């Protein structure tokens, strides 16, 4: 236990959540990985236990706990051998629901945030577009005001929970001429006519449902606008620090899991009359990776602590995701190598971990984009400020 950040209560929660995952989730993981569908019952079980509302207001059924409970939540989800399942849970809880809580009206919070916390509704955040990628400001989806409604047209892609979500939080341009200053955020119920979702076939994250979504003259009421019209881009930017820290924590946790599994395997696997954990080349390789992972973990914890204090940690969060996802990929690559031929077999966890980890440097802003953001801050002395106070 790192007592600088985690209290006894955090560790009691960790033990309880770990036990829950082993009993309620792990027995179903392989099935969900094969079918690509997470059954609805598990969302309700998460909701009943309060796991979907850790940091949310008690008014809507949340527990109003600090962000290190979320860190525990993320870390333990990475250690049950399915980053896809983990992604479905945290994308709902910390992408879609973050916008509901921050920008949603009281009505939206009652109708969507509360049932999201209870596990009765599943949400998806729809920002990325087929030809936009990390270029959020270049989105083409539009929302045109018509009488008492907005009419949404366009498409989104790589949307986690996109097929079986009950609602979408959608970014669309309400004023095309204004560029990123013309983007707004909307709540779109998936029961609306004109929505079609196509499931995508992925290299990894097999358990999670990832979709391309088309909006064809989808009509929503004016009150489904979240926050102010034209403030969508600042809202999105405001929440990127949390998203990047989430992906950084995910990365250090899965790398740590890979190391733990590999060290245990090596202590039992024999070659040339001794267990392979006694070979210096392998030992030193693992130690190098363990050192990198520990550095990432401590940095990530420090960034989360500063975020809790209200600091705008855009630089630190960007660094955290950039470094942690790189370290996770490198660590898991080596761990797979340590298992030899068995590492390449689907019966062993490293094959799935290897595929799942590769999404880290791509999702939530590619590493290339993150390096350019950091270049502007470090080299060009650009000082980003909170977009919304």
Coordinates of C-alpha atoms in Angstrom, one line a residue:
X1 CA 0.0 0.0 0.0
X2 CA 1.3 3.5 -0.9
X3 CA 0.3 5.3 2.2
X4 CA 1.1 8.7 0.6
X5 CA -2.1 8.3 -1.5
X6 CA -4.1 5.3 -0.3
X7 CA -5.7 5.1 3.1
X8 CA -6.9 1.9 4.9
X9 CA -10.3 2.6 3.5
X10 CA -9.0 2.6 -0.1
X11 CA -7.3 -0.7 0.5
X12 CA -10.5 -2.2 2.1
X13 CA -12.3 -1.1 -1.1
X14 CA -9.6 -2.7 -3.2
X15 CA -10.0 -6.0 -1.4
X16 CA -13.8 -5.9 -1.7
X17 CA -13.7 -4.9 -5.4
X18 CA -11.1 -7.6 -6.2
X19 CA -13.3 -10.2 -4.6
X20 CA -16.3 -9.0 -6.5
X21 CA -14.5 -9.2 -9.8
X22 CA -13.3 -12.7 -9.1
X23 CA -16.7 -13.9 -8.2
X24 CA -19.0 -12.0 -10.6
X25 CA -16.9 -11.0 -13.6
X26 CA -13.9 -13.4 -14.2
X27 CA -16.1 -16.5 -14.8
X28 CA -17.7 -14.7 -17.8
X29 CA -14.6 -13.0 -19.3
X30 CA -13.7 -15.6 -21.9
X31 CA -17.3 -15.8 -23.1
X32 CA -17.5 -12.1 -23.5
X33 CA -14.1 -12.0 -25.3
X34 CA -15.4 -14.5 -27.8
X35 CA -18.9 -13.0 -28.3
X36 CA -17.8 -9.3 -28.1
X37 CA -20.9 -8.7 -26.0
X38 CA -20.9 -7.9 -22.3
X39 CA -24.2 -9.1 -20.8
X40 CA -26.5 -6.5 -19.3
X41 CA -26.8 -8.2 -15.9
X42 CA -23.2 -7.3 -14.9
X43 CA -23.8 -3.5 -15.3
X44 CA -26.7 -3.8 -12.8
X45 CA -24.5 -5.7 -10.4
X46 CA -21.8 -3.0 -10.7
X47 CA -24.5 -0.4 -10.1
X48 CA -26.0 -2.2 -7.1
X49 CA -22.6 -2.3 -5.4
X50 CA -22.0 1.4 -6.0
X51 CA -19.0 0.9 -8.3
X52 CA -20.4 3.1 -11.1
X53 CA -20.9 6.1 -8.9
X54 CA -17.7 6.3 -6.8
X55 CA -17.0 9.9 -7.4
X56 CA -20.5 11.2 -8.3
X57 CA -22.9 13.2 -6.1
X58 CA -25.0 11.4 -3.5
X59 CA -28.1 13.3 -4.9
X60 CA -28.0 10.9 -7.9
X61 CA -27.1 7.8 -6.1
X62 CA -23.3 8.3 -6.1
X63 CA -20.9 7.8 -3.2
X64 CA -19.0 11.2 -3.5
X65 CA -15.6 9.5 -2.9
X66 CA -12.2 10.9 -3.8
X67 CA -10.5 10.1 -7.1
X68 CA -8.1 7.5 -5.6
X69 CA -11.1 5.1 -5.3
X70 CA -11.3 5.5 -9.1
X71 CA -7.6 4.6 -9.3
X72 CA -8.2 1.4 -7.4
X73 CA -11.2 0.7 -9.6
X74 CA -9.1 1.1 -12.8
X75 CA -6.1 -0.8 -11.5
X76 CA -8.1 -3.9 -10.4
X77 CA -10.1 -3.9 -13.7
X78 CA -6.8 -4.2 -15.6
X79 CA -5.9 -7.4 -13.7
X80 CA -8.8 -9.7 -14.7
X81 CA -7.4 -10.4 -18.2
X82 CA -9.7 -8.2 -20.3
X83 CA -8.9 -4.6 -21.2
X84 CA -12.1 -4.7 -23.3
X85 CA -14.3 -5.3 -20.3
X86 CA -12.4 -2.7 -18.4
X87 CA -12.8 -0.2 -21.2
X88 CA -16.6 -0.7 -21.4
X89 CA -16.9 0.1 -17.7
X90 CA -14.6 3.1 -17.5
X91 CA -15.8 4.6 -20.8
X92 CA -19.4 4.6 -19.4
X93 CA -18.4 5.8 -16.0
X94 CA -15.7 8.4 -16.7
X95 CA -16.3 9.5 -20.3
X96 CA -20.1 9.6 -20.9
X97 CA -21.1 10.2 -17.3
X98 CA -18.4 12.9 -16.7
X99 CA -20.2 15.1 -19.3
X100 CA -23.6 14.3 -17.8
X101 CA -22.5 15.4 -14.4
X102 CA -20.6 18.5 -15.6
X103 CA -22.8 19.9 -18.3
X104 CA -26.1 18.1 -18.0
X105 CA -29.3 19.9 -16.9
X106 CA -31.1 18.8 -13.7
X107 CA -33.5 16.9 -15.9
X108 CA -30.8 15.1 -17.7
X109 CA -29.1 14.2 -14.5
X110 CA -32.3 12.7 -13.1
X111 CA -33.2 10.9 -16.3
X112 CA -29.7 9.7 -17.4
X113 CA -27.0 10.2 -14.7
X114 CA -28.9 8.6 -11.9
X115 CA -29.8 5.4 -13.9
X116 CA -26.2 5.3 -15.2
X117 CA -25.0 5.2 -11.6
X118 CA -27.5 2.4 -10.8
X119 CA -26.5 0.4 -13.8
X120 CA -29.9 0.7 -15.5
X121 CA -28.6 2.8 -18.5
X122 CA -25.3 2.5 -20.4
X123 CA -23.7 5.5 -22.0
X124 CA -21.2 6.3 -24.8
X125 CA -19.2 9.4 -25.6
X126 CA -19.3 10.2 -29.3
X127 CA -16.5 12.6 -30.4
X128 CA -14.1 10.9 -32.9
X129 CA -15.2 10.8 -36.6
X130 CA -14.1 8.6 -39.5
X131 CA -12.0 11.2 -41.1
X132 CA -11.1 13.3 -38.1
X133 CA -9.2 11.0 -35.7
X134 CA -7.5 13.1 -33.1
X135 CA -8.5 16.3 -34.9
X136 CA -11.5 17.1 -32.7
X137 CA -11.9 20.6 -34.1
X138 CA -12.3 19.2 -37.6
X139 CA -15.4 17.3 -36.9
X140 CA -18.2 17.3 -39.6
X141 CA -21.2 16.2 -37.6
X142 CA -23.8 19.0 -37.4
X143 CA -26.7 19.9 -35.2
X144 CA -29.1 22.4 -36.8
X145 CA -31.8 24.2 -34.8
X146 CA -35.3 23.7 -36.2
X147 CA -38.2 25.0 -34.2
X148 CA -38.1 23.2 -30.8
X149 CA -35.5 20.7 -32.0
X150 CA -32.0 20.1 -33.1
X151 CA -31.5 17.9 -36.2
X152 CA -28.2 15.9 -36.1
X153 CA -26.5 14.6 -39.2
X154 CA -23.1 13.0 -39.4
X155 CA -21.1 10.0 -38.2
X156 CA -18.8 8.9 -35.3
X157 CA -16.4 6.0 -35.1
X158 CA -14.4 4.0 -32.6
X159 CA -17.1 4.6 -30.0
X160 CA -16.9 2.3 -27.0
X161 CA -20.3 0.9 -26.0
X162 CA -21.6 2.3 -29.3
X163 CA -23.9 -0.6 -30.1
X164 CA -25.6 -1.4 -26.8
X165 CA -25.6 2.1 -25.2
X166 CA -28.9 3.6 -24.1
X167 CA -27.7 7.1 -24.8
X168 CA -24.9 9.0 -26.5
X169 CA -23.1 12.2 -25.4
X170 CA -22.5 13.7 -28.9
X171 CA -20.3 16.5 -30.0
X172 CA -21.6 18.3 -33.1
X173 CA -21.2 21.6 -34.8
X174 CA -24.0 24.1 -34.3
X175 CA -22.1 26.7 -36.3
X176 CA -19.8 25.3 -39.0
X177 CA -18.2 28.7 -39.8
X178 CA -16.9 29.1 -36.2
X179 CA -14.7 26.0 -36.3
X180 CA -13.9 24.7 -32.8
X181 CA -15.9 27.6 -31.4
X182 CA -19.0 26.3 -33.0
X183 CA -19.1 22.8 -31.3
X184 CA -21.8 21.9 -28.8
X185 CA -22.6 18.8 -26.7
X186 CA -25.9 16.9 -26.8
X187 CA -27.6 14.1 -25.0
X188 CA -29.0 11.7 -27.7
X189 CA -31.2 8.8 -26.6
X190 CA -30.5 5.8 -28.8
X191 CA -34.3 5.2 -29.2
X192 CA -34.4 8.2 -31.5
X193 CA -35.1 7.3 -35.2
X194 CA -32.3 7.8 -37.7
X195 CA -29.5 6.3 -35.7
X196 CA -27.6 3.2 -37.0
X197 CA -24.6 1.6 -35.2
X198 CA -22.2 -0.9 -36.8
X199 CA -20.0 -3.0 -34.7
X200 CA -16.3 -2.9 -35.6
X201 CA -14.0 -5.8 -35.6
X202 CA -10.9 -5.0 -33.5
X203 CA -7.4 -6.4 -32.9
X204 CA -7.8 -6.2 -29.2
X205 CA -10.3 -5.1 -26.6
X206 CA -12.5 -7.9 -27.9
X207 CA -15.0 -7.9 -25.1
X208 CA -15.9 -4.3 -25.6
X209 CA -18.5 -3.2 -28.1
X210 CA -16.9 -0.6 -30.4
X211 CA -19.0 1.0 -33.1
X212 CA -19.3 3.4 -36.0
X213 CA -22.5 5.4 -35.6
X214 CA -24.4 7.3 -38.3
X215 CA -26.9 10.1 -37.5
X216 CA -29.4 10.6 -40.3
X217 CA -31.7 13.6 -39.5
X218 CA -31.9 12.6 -35.9
X219 CA -34.3 14.9 -34.1
X220 CA -33.8 15.7 -30.4
X221 CA -35.4 18.4 -28.2
X222 CA -33.7 21.7 -27.6
X223 CA -33.4 20.8 -23.9
X224 CA -31.0 18.0 -24.8
X225 CA -28.3 20.6 -25.4
X226 CA -25.8 20.2 -22.6
X227 CA -24.2 23.4 -21.2
X228 CA -24.0 26.4 -23.5
X229 CA -24.2 26.3 -27.3
X230 CA -20.7 26.7 -28.8
X231 CA -18.9 25.6 -25.6
X232 CA -18.5 22.0 -26.6
X233 CA -14.8 22.2 -27.5
X234 CA -13.8 23.7 -24.2
X235 CA -16.0 21.1 -22.4
X236 CA -14.2 18.3 -24.2
X237 CA -10.8 19.8 -23.6
X238 CA -11.6 20.3 -19.9
X239 CA -12.2 16.6 -19.4
X240 CA -9.2 15.3 -21.4
X241 CA -6.9 15.5 -18.4
X242 CA -9.0 13.0 -16.6
X243 CA -9.3 10.7 -19.6
X244 CA -5.5 10.8 -20.2
X245 CA -4.8 10.0 -16.5
X246 CA -7.3 7.1 -16.7
X247 CA -5.5 5.7 -19.6
X248 CA -2.1 6.2 -17.9
X249 CA -3.3 4.4 -14.8
X250 CA -4.7 1.6 -17.0
X251 CA -1.3 1.3 -18.6
X252 CA 0.8 1.0 -15.5
X253 CA -1.7 -1.4 -14.0
X254 CA -1.7 -3.8 -16.9
X255 CA 2.1 -3.6 -17.2
X256 CA 2.3 -4.5 -13.5
X257 CA 0.0 -7.4 -14.0
X258 CA 2.1 -8.7 -16.9
X259 CA 5.2 -8.5 -14.7
X260 CA 3.6 -10.3 -11.8
X261 CA 2.3 -13.1 -14.0
X262 CA 5.7 -13.4 -15.8
X263 CA 7.8 -13.5 -12.7
X264 CA 5.5 -16.2 -11.3
X265 CA 5.8 -18.2 -14.6
X266 CA 9.5 -17.9 -14.6
X267 CA 9.8 -19.1 -11.1
X268 CA 8.3 -22.4 -12.2
X269 CA 9.6 -22.8 -15.8
X270 CA 12.8 -24.8 -15.9
X271 CA 15.5 -24.8 -18.6
X272 CA 19.0 -26.2 -18.5
X273 CA 18.5 -27.5 -15.0
X274 CA 17.2 -24.4 -13.3
X275 CA 14.2 -22.1 -13.3
X276 CA 14.5 -19.3 -15.9
X277 CA 14.2 -16.6 -13.3
X278 CA 17.9 -17.4 -12.4
X279 CA 19.2 -16.3 -15.9
X280 CA 20.9 -12.9 -15.6
X281 CA 19.8 -11.6 -19.0
X282 CA 16.1 -12.3 -18.2
X283 CA 16.4 -11.0 -14.6
X284 CA 17.9 -7.7 -15.7
X285 CA 15.4 -7.2 -18.5
X286 CA 12.5 -7.6 -16.0
X287 CA 14.1 -5.3 -13.5
X288 CA 14.5 -2.6 -16.1
X289 CA 10.8 -2.9 -16.9
X290 CA 9.8 -3.0 -13.3
X291 CA 11.7 0.2 -12.7
X292 CA 10.0 2.0 -15.6
X293 CA 6.6 0.8 -14.5
X294 CA 7.2 2.0 -10.9
X295 CA 8.3 5.4 -12.2
X296 CA 5.1 5.7 -14.2
X297 CA 3.0 4.6 -11.3
X298 CA 4.4 7.2 -8.9
X299 CA 4.1 10.0 -11.5
X300 CA 0.5 9.0 -12.2
X301 CA -0.4 9.0 -8.6
X302 CA 1.1 12.4 -8.1
X303 CA -0.8 13.8 -11.1
X304 CA -4.1 12.4 -9.7
X305 CA -3.4 13.9 -6.3
X306 CA -2.9 17.3 -8.0
X307 CA -6.1 16.9 -10.0
X308 CA -8.0 16.2 -6.8
X309 CA -6.6 19.5 -5.4
X310 CA -8.1 21.4 -8.3
X311 CA -4.9 22.0 -10.3
X312 CA -5.1 22.0 -14.1
X313 CA -2.8 19.1 -14.9
X314 CA -3.0 19.0 -18.7
X315 CA 0.7 18.8 -19.1
X316 CA 1.2 16.1 -16.5
X317 CA -1.8 14.1 -17.7
X318 CA -0.5 14.2 -21.3
X319 CA 3.0 13.2 -20.1
X320 CA 1.5 10.4 -18.0
X321 CA -0.5 8.9 -20.9
X322 CA 2.4 9.3 -23.4
X323 CA 5.0 7.6 -21.2
X324 CA 2.8 5.0 -19.4
X325 CA 1.3 3.6 -22.6
X326 CA 4.8 3.3 -24.2
X327 CA 6.2 1.6 -21.1
X328 CA 3.2 -0.8 -20.9
X329 CA 3.7 -1.8 -24.6
X330 CA 7.4 -2.4 -24.1
X331 CA 7.0 -4.3 -20.9
X332 CA 4.3 -6.6 -22.2
X333 CA 6.3 -7.2 -25.4
X334 CA 9.2 -8.5 -23.2
X335 CA 7.0 -10.4 -20.9
X336 CA 5.5 -12.3 -23.8
X337 CA 9.0 -13.1 -25.0
X338 CA 9.9 -14.5 -21.6
X339 CA 7.1 -17.1 -22.0
X340 CA 8.6 -18.3 -25.3
X341 CA 6.1 -20.2 -27.5
X342 CA 3.6 -20.2 -24.7
X343 CA 3.5 -16.4 -24.8
X344 CA 2.1 -16.7 -28.3
X345 CA -0.7 -19.0 -27.3
X346 CA -4.2 -17.7 -26.5
X347 CA -4.4 -20.1 -23.5
X348 CA -1.9 -17.8 -21.7
X349 CA -2.7 -14.2 -20.8
X350 CA 0.2 -12.5 -22.5
X351 CA -1.2 -12.9 -26.0
X352 CA -4.4 -11.0 -25.1
X353 CA -2.5 -8.5 -23.0
X354 CA -0.2 -7.8 -26.0
X355 CA -3.2 -7.1 -28.3
X356 CA -5.1 -5.1 -25.7
X357 CA -2.2 -2.9 -24.8
X358 CA -1.6 -1.7 -28.3
X359 CA -4.6 0.5 -28.1
X360 CA -3.0 2.6 -25.4
X361 CA -0.8 4.8 -27.6
X362 CA -3.7 5.3 -30.0
X363 CA -6.9 5.9 -28.1
X364 CA -7.7 9.2 -26.2
X365 CA -5.3 11.1 -28.4
X366 CA -2.4 9.4 -30.3
X367 CA 1.1 9.6 -28.9
X368 CA 2.0 11.7 -31.9
X369 CA -0.7 14.3 -31.0
X370 CA 0.4 14.2 -27.4
X371 CA 4.0 15.0 -28.3
X372 CA 2.9 18.0 -30.3
X373 CA 0.7 19.3 -27.4
X374 CA 3.7 18.9 -25.1
X375 CA 6.0 20.6 -27.7
X376 CA 3.8 23.6 -27.7
X377 CA 3.9 23.8 -23.9
X378 CA 7.6 23.0 -23.4
X379 CA 9.2 24.5 -26.5
X380 CA 6.8 27.2 -27.5
X381 CA 5.9 28.2 -23.9
X382 CA 2.2 27.9 -24.6
X383 CA 0.2 28.1 -21.3
X384 CA -3.1 26.2 -21.4
X385 CA -5.7 27.4 -19.0
X386 CA -8.9 25.7 -17.8
X387 CA -11.5 26.4 -20.6
X388 CA -14.4 26.4 -18.1
X389 CA -14.1 27.6 -14.6

